[in-house]
PDB file of C-alpha atoms in Angstrom:
ATOM      1  CA  ASP I   1       4.177  22.393   5.074  1.00 65.00           C
ATOM      2  CA  ALA I   2       5.329  18.989   6.044  1.00 81.00           C
ATOM      3  CA  GLY I   3       2.506  18.265   8.410  1.00 94.00           C
ATOM      4  CA  VAL I   4       3.044  16.525  12.027  1.00 97.00           C
ATOM      5  CA  ILE I   5       6.013  14.174  11.698  1.00 97.00           C
ATOM      6  CA  GLN I   6       6.478  11.045  13.616  1.00 98.00           C
ATOM      7  CA  SER I   7       9.366   8.504  13.655  1.00 97.00           C
ATOM      8  CA  PRO I   8       9.474   5.754  13.687  1.00 97.00           C
ATOM      9  CA  ARG I   9       6.624   4.689  11.591  1.00 97.00           C
ATOM     10  CA  HIS I  10       7.020   1.299  12.638  1.00 97.00           C
ATOM     11  CA  GLU I  11       8.785  -0.453  15.713  1.00 97.00           C
ATOM     12  CA  VAL I  12       9.315  -3.800  16.993  1.00 98.00           C
ATOM     13  CA  THR I  13      10.842  -4.287  20.501  1.00 97.00           C
ATOM     14  CA  GLU I  14      10.794  -7.131  23.118  1.00 97.00           C
ATOM     15  CA  MET I  15       9.057  -6.941  26.325  1.00 97.00           C
ATOM     16  CA  GLY I  16      11.045  -4.902  28.903  1.00 97.00           C
ATOM     17  CA  GLN I  17      12.952  -3.038  26.100  1.00 97.00           C
ATOM     18  CA  GLU I  18      12.510   0.899  26.299  1.00 97.00           C
ATOM     19  CA  VAL I  19      10.893   2.543  23.435  1.00 98.00           C
ATOM     20  CA  THR I  20      10.574   6.323  22.320  1.00 98.00           C
ATOM     21  CA  LEU I  21       8.602   7.782  20.044  1.00 98.00           C
ATOM     22  CA  ARG I  22       9.252  10.931  18.283  1.00 98.00           C
ATOM     23  CA  CYS I  23       6.865  13.996  17.089  1.00 98.00           C
ATOM     24  CA  LYS I  24       7.463  17.099  15.367  1.00 98.00           C
ATOM     25  CA  PRO I  25       4.328  19.251  15.369  1.00 97.00           C
ATOM     26  CA  ILE I  26       3.434  22.120  12.521  1.00 96.00           C
ATOM     27  CA  SER I  27       5.217  24.934  13.012  1.00 95.00           C
ATOM     28  CA  GLY I  28       3.086  27.706  14.992  1.00 93.00           C
ATOM     29  CA  HIS I  29       0.935  25.220  16.923  1.00 94.00           C
ATOM     30  CA  ASN I  30       0.914  25.720  20.414  1.00 92.00           C
ATOM     31  CA  SER I  31      -0.639  22.485  21.541  1.00 94.00           C
ATOM     32  CA  LEU I  32       0.326  19.045  21.232  1.00 96.00           C
ATOM     33  CA  PHE I  33      -1.505  15.698  21.860  1.00 97.00           C
ATOM     34  CA  TRP I  34      -0.318  11.944  22.322  1.00 98.00           C
ATOM     35  CA  TYR I  35      -3.092   9.449  21.469  1.00 97.00           C
ATOM     36  CA  ARG I  36      -3.304   5.700  21.556  1.00 97.00           C
ATOM     37  CA  GLN I  37      -5.376   3.314  19.180  1.00 96.00           C
ATOM     38  CA  THR I  38      -6.484   0.037  19.619  1.00 94.00           C
ATOM     39  CA  MET I  39      -9.093  -2.552  18.641  1.00 90.00           C
ATOM     40  CA  MET I  40      -9.958  -2.712  21.706  1.00 90.00           C
ATOM     41  CA  ARG I  41     -10.064   0.422  23.338  1.00 90.00           C
ATOM     42  CA  GLY I  42     -10.431   2.663  20.336  1.00 90.00           C
ATOM     43  CA  LEU I  43      -8.718   6.077  20.299  1.00 93.00           C
ATOM     44  CA  GLU I  44      -7.360   7.353  23.690  1.00 93.00           C
ATOM     45  CA  LEU I  45      -5.773  10.604  24.576  1.00 94.00           C
ATOM     46  CA  LEU I  46      -2.470  10.020  26.851  1.00 96.00           C
ATOM     47  CA  ILE I  47      -1.055  13.714  27.371  1.00 96.00           C
ATOM     48  CA  TYR I  48      -1.307  17.070  26.049  1.00 94.00           C
ATOM     49  CA  PHE I  49       0.694  20.282  26.163  1.00 95.00           C
ATOM     50  CA  ASN I  50       0.304  23.562  25.533  1.00 93.00           C
ATOM     51  CA  ASN I  51       3.196  26.074  24.797  1.00 94.00           C
ATOM     52  CA  ASN I  52       5.494  23.029  25.660  1.00 95.00           C
ATOM     53  CA  VAL I  53       3.801  22.518  29.081  1.00 95.00           C
ATOM     54  CA  PRO I  54       2.197  19.406  30.077  1.00 95.00           C
ATOM     55  CA  ILE I  55      -1.604  20.015  30.749  1.00 93.00           C
ATOM     56  CA  ASP I  56      -3.370  16.824  31.180  1.00 92.00           C
ATOM     57  CA  ASP I  57      -1.674  13.534  31.779  1.00 93.00           C
ATOM     58  CA  SER I  58      -4.709  11.965  33.485  1.00 92.00           C
ATOM     59  CA  GLY I  59      -4.517   9.524  30.310  1.00 92.00           C
ATOM     60  CA  MET I  60      -1.227   8.017  30.899  1.00 94.00           C
ATOM     61  CA  PRO I  61      -1.811   4.684  31.589  1.00 87.00           C
ATOM     62  CA  GLU I  62       1.060   3.877  34.363  1.00 85.00           C
ATOM     63  CA  ASP I  63       4.427   5.094  35.485  1.00 91.00           C
ATOM     64  CA  ARG I  64       6.042   3.372  32.760  1.00 95.00           C
ATOM     65  CA  PHE I  65       5.033   5.875  30.486  1.00 97.00           C
ATOM     66  CA  SER I  66       6.435   9.231  30.107  1.00 97.00           C
ATOM     67  CA  ALA I  67       6.453  12.104  27.882  1.00 97.00           C
ATOM     68  CA  LYS I  68       8.520  15.592  27.340  1.00 97.00           C
ATOM     69  CA  MET I  69       8.483  18.478  25.110  1.00 97.00           C
ATOM     70  CA  PRO I  70      11.678  20.154  25.498  1.00 97.00           C
ATOM     71  CA  ASN I  71      11.120  22.829  22.711  1.00 95.00           C
ATOM     72  CA  ALA I  72       8.176  23.752  20.196  1.00 95.00           C
ATOM     73  CA  SER I  73       8.928  21.499  17.628  1.00 95.00           C
ATOM     74  CA  PHE I  74       9.754  18.514  19.461  1.00 96.00           C
ATOM     75  CA  SER I  75       8.087  16.173  21.575  1.00 98.00           C
ATOM     76  CA  THR I  76       8.776  12.383  22.834  1.00 98.00           C
ATOM     77  CA  LEU I  77       6.962   9.598  24.217  1.00 98.00           C
ATOM     78  CA  LYS I  78       8.502   6.894  26.111  1.00 98.00           C
ATOM     79  CA  ILE I  79       7.761   3.601  27.462  1.00 97.00           C
ATOM     80  CA  GLN I  80      10.018   1.966  29.747  1.00 97.00           C
ATOM     81  CA  PRO I  81       9.973  -0.827  30.453  1.00 96.00           C
ATOM     82  CA  SER I  82       7.577  -1.782  27.506  1.00 97.00           C
ATOM     83  CA  GLU I  83       5.160  -4.697  27.629  1.00 96.00           C
ATOM     84  CA  PRO I  84       3.130  -6.577  24.994  1.00 97.00           C
ATOM     85  CA  ARG I  85      -0.229  -4.743  26.174  1.00 95.00           C
ATOM     86  CA  ASP I  86       1.465  -1.426  24.864  1.00 97.00           C
ATOM     87  CA  SER I  87       1.128  -2.867  21.182  1.00 97.00           C
ATOM     88  CA  ALA I  88      -1.183  -0.097  19.492  1.00 97.00           C
ATOM     89  CA  VAL I  89      -0.578   2.790  17.237  1.00 97.00           C
ATOM     90  CA  TYR I  90       0.443   5.805  18.913  1.00 98.00           C
ATOM     91  CA  PHE I  91      -0.727   9.147  16.797  1.00 98.00           C
ATOM     92  CA  CYS I  92       0.772  12.699  17.881  1.00 97.00           C
ATOM     93  CA  ALA I  93      -1.201  15.565  16.631  1.00 97.00           C
ATOM     94  CA  SER I  94      -0.965  19.644  16.956  1.00 96.00           C
ATOM     95  CA  SER I  95      -3.346  22.313  16.990  1.00 93.00           C
ATOM     96  CA  PRO I  96      -3.468  26.176  16.577  1.00 90.00           C
ATOM     97  CA  SER I  97      -5.654  26.414  19.544  1.00 72.00           C
ATOM     98  CA  THR I  98      -8.760  26.350  17.326  1.00 71.00           C
ATOM     99  CA  TYR I  99      -9.835  22.766  18.598  1.00 81.00           C
ATOM    100  CA  GLU I 100      -8.699  21.465  14.841  1.00 88.00           C
ATOM    101  CA  GLN I 101      -6.388  19.012  15.496  1.00 93.00           C
ATOM    102  CA  TYR I 102      -3.678  17.940  12.947  1.00 94.00           C
ATOM    103  CA  PHE I 103      -2.637  14.114  12.962  1.00 96.00           C
ATOM    104  CA  GLY I 104       0.517  12.587  12.711  1.00 96.00           C
ATOM    105  CA  PRO I 105       0.581   9.214  10.354  1.00 96.00           C
ATOM    106  CA  GLY I 106       1.311   7.431  13.351  1.00 97.00           C
ATOM    107  CA  THR I 107       3.523   4.912  15.083  1.00 98.00           C
ATOM    108  CA  ARG I 108       2.721   1.291  14.980  1.00 97.00           C
ATOM    109  CA  LEU I 109       4.273  -0.354  18.150  1.00 98.00           C
ATOM    110  CA  THR I 110       4.339  -4.000  18.524  1.00 98.00           C
ATOM    111  CA  VAL I 111       5.871  -5.399  21.579  1.00 98.00           C
ATOM    112  CA  THR I 112       6.481  -9.285  21.761  1.00 97.00           C
TER     113      THR I 112
ATOM    114  CA  ALA Z   1     -19.791  16.337  30.809  1.00 73.00           C
ATOM    115  CA  GLN Z   2     -19.328  16.790  27.111  1.00 82.00           C
ATOM    116  CA  SER Z   3     -19.685  14.009  25.358  1.00 90.00           C
ATOM    117  CA  VAL Z   4     -20.373  12.948  21.718  1.00 94.00           C
ATOM    118  CA  ALA Z   5     -21.972   9.438  20.731  1.00 96.00           C
ATOM    119  CA  GLN Z   6     -21.936   7.593  17.456  1.00 97.00           C
ATOM    120  CA  PRO Z   7     -24.573   4.898  17.303  1.00 96.00           C
ATOM    121  CA  GLU Z   8     -23.529   3.027  14.880  1.00 96.00           C
ATOM    122  CA  ASP Z   9     -20.534   0.753  14.404  1.00 96.00           C
ATOM    123  CA  GLN Z  10     -20.632   0.447  11.053  1.00 97.00           C
ATOM    124  CA  VAL Z  11     -22.790   1.606   8.039  1.00 98.00           C
ATOM    125  CA  ASN Z  12     -22.996  -0.128   4.665  1.00 98.00           C
ATOM    126  CA  VAL Z  13     -24.027   1.995   1.483  1.00 98.00           C
ATOM    127  CA  ALA Z  14     -23.840   1.186  -2.357  1.00 98.00           C
ATOM    128  CA  GLU Z  15     -21.987   3.605  -4.237  1.00 97.00           C
ATOM    129  CA  GLY Z  16     -23.764   6.162  -5.644  1.00 97.00           C
ATOM    130  CA  ASN Z  17     -26.434   6.272  -2.926  1.00 98.00           C
ATOM    131  CA  PRO Z  18     -26.545   8.810  -0.396  1.00 97.00           C
ATOM    132  CA  LEU Z  19     -24.763   8.237   2.967  1.00 97.00           C
ATOM    133  CA  THR Z  20     -25.626   9.280   6.898  1.00 98.00           C
ATOM    134  CA  VAL Z  21     -23.035   8.716   9.668  1.00 98.00           C
ATOM    135  CA  LYS Z  22     -24.709   9.444  12.817  1.00 98.00           C
ATOM    136  CA  CYS Z  23     -23.648  11.583  15.865  1.00 97.00           C
ATOM    137  CA  THR Z  24     -25.290  12.917  18.952  1.00 96.00           C
ATOM    138  CA  TYR Z  25     -23.670  15.368  21.363  1.00 94.00           C
ATOM    139  CA  SER Z  26     -23.962  16.364  24.786  1.00 92.00           C
ATOM    140  CA  VAL Z  27     -22.358  19.879  25.592  1.00 84.00           C
ATOM    141  CA  SER Z  28     -22.849  22.730  27.882  1.00 79.00           C
ATOM    142  CA  GLY Z  29     -22.954  25.631  26.425  1.00 78.00           C
ATOM    143  CA  ASN Z  30     -22.629  26.647  22.447  1.00 79.00           C
ATOM    144  CA  PRO Z  31     -21.549  23.248  20.487  1.00 86.00           C
ATOM    145  CA  TYR Z  32     -18.224  23.330  18.860  1.00 91.00           C
ATOM    146  CA  LEU Z  33     -18.657  20.049  16.729  1.00 94.00           C
ATOM    147  CA  PHE Z  34     -16.048  18.130  14.312  1.00 95.00           C
ATOM    148  CA  TRP Z  35     -16.003  15.376  11.882  1.00 97.00           C
ATOM    149  CA  TYR Z  36     -12.948  13.488  11.344  1.00 97.00           C
ATOM    150  CA  VAL Z  37     -11.826  10.652   8.613  1.00 97.00           C
ATOM    151  CA  GLN Z  38      -9.310   7.659   9.097  1.00 97.00           C
ATOM    152  CA  TYR Z  39      -8.055   6.040   6.253  1.00 95.00           C
ATOM    153  CA  PRO Z  40      -6.495   2.757   6.521  1.00 92.00           C
ATOM    154  CA  ASN Z  41      -3.001   3.137   8.109  1.00 90.00           C
ATOM    155  CA  ARG Z  42      -3.223   6.529   8.283  1.00 93.00           C
ATOM    156  CA  GLY Z  43      -3.778   9.432  11.365  1.00 94.00           C
ATOM    157  CA  LEU Z  44      -7.328  11.289  11.317  1.00 95.00           C
ATOM    158  CA  GLN Z  45      -7.909  13.893   9.150  1.00 95.00           C
ATOM    159  CA  PHE Z  46      -9.910  16.968   9.637  1.00 93.00           C
ATOM    160  CA  LEU Z  47     -13.028  17.238   7.759  1.00 95.00           C
ATOM    161  CA  LEU Z  48     -15.566  20.015   8.558  1.00 94.00           C
ATOM    162  CA  LYS Z  49     -16.791  21.690  11.953  1.00 93.00           C
ATOM    163  CA  TYR Z  50     -19.514  23.700  13.064  1.00 93.00           C
ATOM    164  CA  ILE Z  51     -18.852  26.816  15.233  1.00 89.00           C
ATOM    165  CA  THR Z  52     -21.909  28.924  14.622  1.00 83.00           C
ATOM    166  CA  GLY Z  53     -23.880  30.151  11.954  1.00 84.00           C
ATOM    167  CA  ASP Z  54     -25.570  28.117   9.011  1.00 88.00           C
ATOM    168  CA  ASN Z  55     -26.824  24.701  10.345  1.00 91.00           C
ATOM    169  CA  LEU Z  56     -25.659  22.879   7.109  1.00 95.00           C
ATOM    170  CA  VAL Z  57     -21.790  22.781   7.228  1.00 95.00           C
ATOM    171  CA  LYS Z  58     -19.819  21.792   4.016  1.00 95.00           C
ATOM    172  CA  GLY Z  59     -16.554  20.350   4.447  1.00 93.00           C
ATOM    173  CA  SER Z  60     -13.799  18.379   2.150  1.00 91.00           C
ATOM    174  CA  TYR Z  61     -14.175  15.611  -0.176  1.00 92.00           C
ATOM    175  CA  GLY Z  62     -17.919  16.560  -0.668  1.00 95.00           C
ATOM    176  CA  PHE Z  63     -19.261  15.864   2.710  1.00 97.00           C
ATOM    177  CA  GLU Z  64     -21.469  18.152   4.658  1.00 97.00           C
ATOM    178  CA  ALA Z  65     -23.099  17.960   8.332  1.00 97.00           C
ATOM    179  CA  GLU Z  66     -26.143  19.203   9.581  1.00 95.00           C
ATOM    180  CA  PHE Z  67     -26.336  20.783  13.180  1.00 95.00           C
ATOM    181  CA  ASN Z  68     -29.618  19.910  14.662  1.00 94.00           C
ATOM    182  CA  LYS Z  69     -30.188  21.956  18.043  1.00 91.00           C
ATOM    183  CA  SER Z  70     -33.557  20.246  19.126  1.00 92.00           C
ATOM    184  CA  GLN Z  71     -32.246  16.969  18.181  1.00 93.00           C
ATOM    185  CA  THR Z  72     -28.559  17.328  19.890  1.00 94.00           C
ATOM    186  CA  SER Z  73     -27.452  15.860  16.534  1.00 95.00           C
ATOM    187  CA  PHE Z  74     -24.658  16.166  13.961  1.00 97.00           C
ATOM    188  CA  HIS Z  75     -24.941  13.639  11.239  1.00 98.00           C
ATOM    189  CA  LEU Z  76     -22.682  13.336   8.555  1.00 98.00           C
ATOM    190  CA  LYS Z  77     -23.787  13.219   4.961  1.00 98.00           C
ATOM    191  CA  LYS Z  78     -22.597  12.700   1.421  1.00 97.00           C
ATOM    192  CA  PRO Z  79     -25.108  12.815  -1.529  1.00 96.00           C
ATOM    193  CA  SER Z  80     -23.286  10.141  -3.534  1.00 97.00           C
ATOM    194  CA  ALA Z  81     -21.205   7.594  -1.930  1.00 97.00           C
ATOM    195  CA  LEU Z  82     -18.046   6.571  -3.189  1.00 97.00           C
ATOM    196  CA  VAL Z  83     -16.074   3.258  -2.930  1.00 97.00           C
ATOM    197  CA  SER Z  84     -13.067   5.533  -1.874  1.00 96.00           C
ATOM    198  CA  ASP Z  85     -15.222   7.059   0.890  1.00 97.00           C
ATOM    199  CA  SER Z  86     -14.934   3.846   3.057  1.00 97.00           C
ATOM    200  CA  ALA Z  87     -13.262   4.635   6.147  1.00 97.00           C
ATOM    201  CA  LEU Z  88     -13.386   5.131   9.910  1.00 97.00           C
ATOM    202  CA  TYR Z  89     -15.403   8.271  10.877  1.00 98.00           C
ATOM    203  CA  PHE Z  90     -15.179  10.118  14.451  1.00 97.00           C
ATOM    204  CA  CYS Z  91     -17.416  12.934  15.342  1.00 96.00           C
ATOM    205  CA  ALA Z  92     -15.777  15.256  18.239  1.00 95.00           C
ATOM    206  CA  ALA Z  93     -16.622  18.008  20.564  1.00 92.00           C
ATOM    207  CA  PRO Z  94     -13.970  19.968  22.879  1.00 89.00           C
ATOM    208  CA  SER Z  95     -13.637  19.183  26.400  1.00 85.00           C
ATOM    209  CA  TYR Z  96     -15.058  21.856  28.587  1.00 80.00           C
ATOM    210  CA  ASN Z  97     -12.627  24.440  29.040  1.00 76.00           C
ATOM    211  CA  THR Z  98      -9.930  22.662  27.730  1.00 80.00           C
ATOM    212  CA  ASP Z  99      -8.112  22.376  24.422  1.00 81.00           C
ATOM    213  CA  LYS Z 100      -9.007  18.502  24.577  1.00 88.00           C
ATOM    214  CA  LEU Z 101     -11.336  17.100  21.893  1.00 90.00           C
ATOM    215  CA  ILE Z 102     -13.542  14.060  23.071  1.00 91.00           C
ATOM    216  CA  PHE Z 103     -13.910  11.754  20.314  1.00 93.00           C
ATOM    217  CA  GLY Z 104     -16.886   9.450  19.571  1.00 94.00           C
ATOM    218  CA  THR Z 105     -16.368   5.591  19.127  1.00 94.00           C
ATOM    219  CA  GLY Z 106     -16.203   5.844  15.275  1.00 96.00           C
ATOM    220  CA  THR Z 107     -18.085   4.564  12.625  1.00 97.00           C
ATOM    221  CA  ARG Z 108     -17.141   2.491   9.716  1.00 97.00           C
ATOM    222  CA  LEU Z 109     -18.122   3.238   6.575  1.00 98.00           C
ATOM    223  CA  GLN Z 110     -18.213   0.555   4.068  1.00 98.00           C
ATOM    224  CA  VAL Z 111     -19.138   1.710   0.397  1.00 97.00           C
ATOM    225  CA  PHE Z 112     -20.033  -1.356  -1.874  1.00 97.00           C
ATOM    226  CA  PRO Z 113     -19.262  -1.190  -6.009  1.00 95.00           C
TER     227      PRO Z 113
END
């Protein structure tokens, strides 16, 4: 199994632009999590899905952030418009419902 | 509310010496506890978990963790540290009645040659 796949691995964009981060979870896993990691705030859970349904989005910073999971093998996290304070590493993780989470390699986002 | 605490931001140890990375927990019910490791520029990787049974849990890369109910601790240990063990370590526990994991703030382990 290839593990959790995230794309792109690096994204540099200008303030105000739309950013879309993509995630392919491990096949058969029914939970998917989006995290953000920064030096200042550490690891933060943004949103998680169970069986493609958003369960808890209380960590989403504001309306500029949105996430979708149209099917069991794909999820997106969108930021529109992006701001410099959104610069971080964004991780996607999937889980087979045993609390064990498998993380992707992350997307390093830089907003200038 | 469920929570885990990692009291040390950084732990320094010489190669070959034993290492301990501390974690304490506050959870309701029977605790499920996890350790994850994050190497530079990588995602978190599962190391080991405690669900029930033996208080000493063995995991990947020679790591083990000791569950201590009376001290509400779940410290990560390794008998002989390697330079390659240098990484960021996270303790975690499930949030009550959800699939979420509550992560500690992380402890940076530095192993010196």
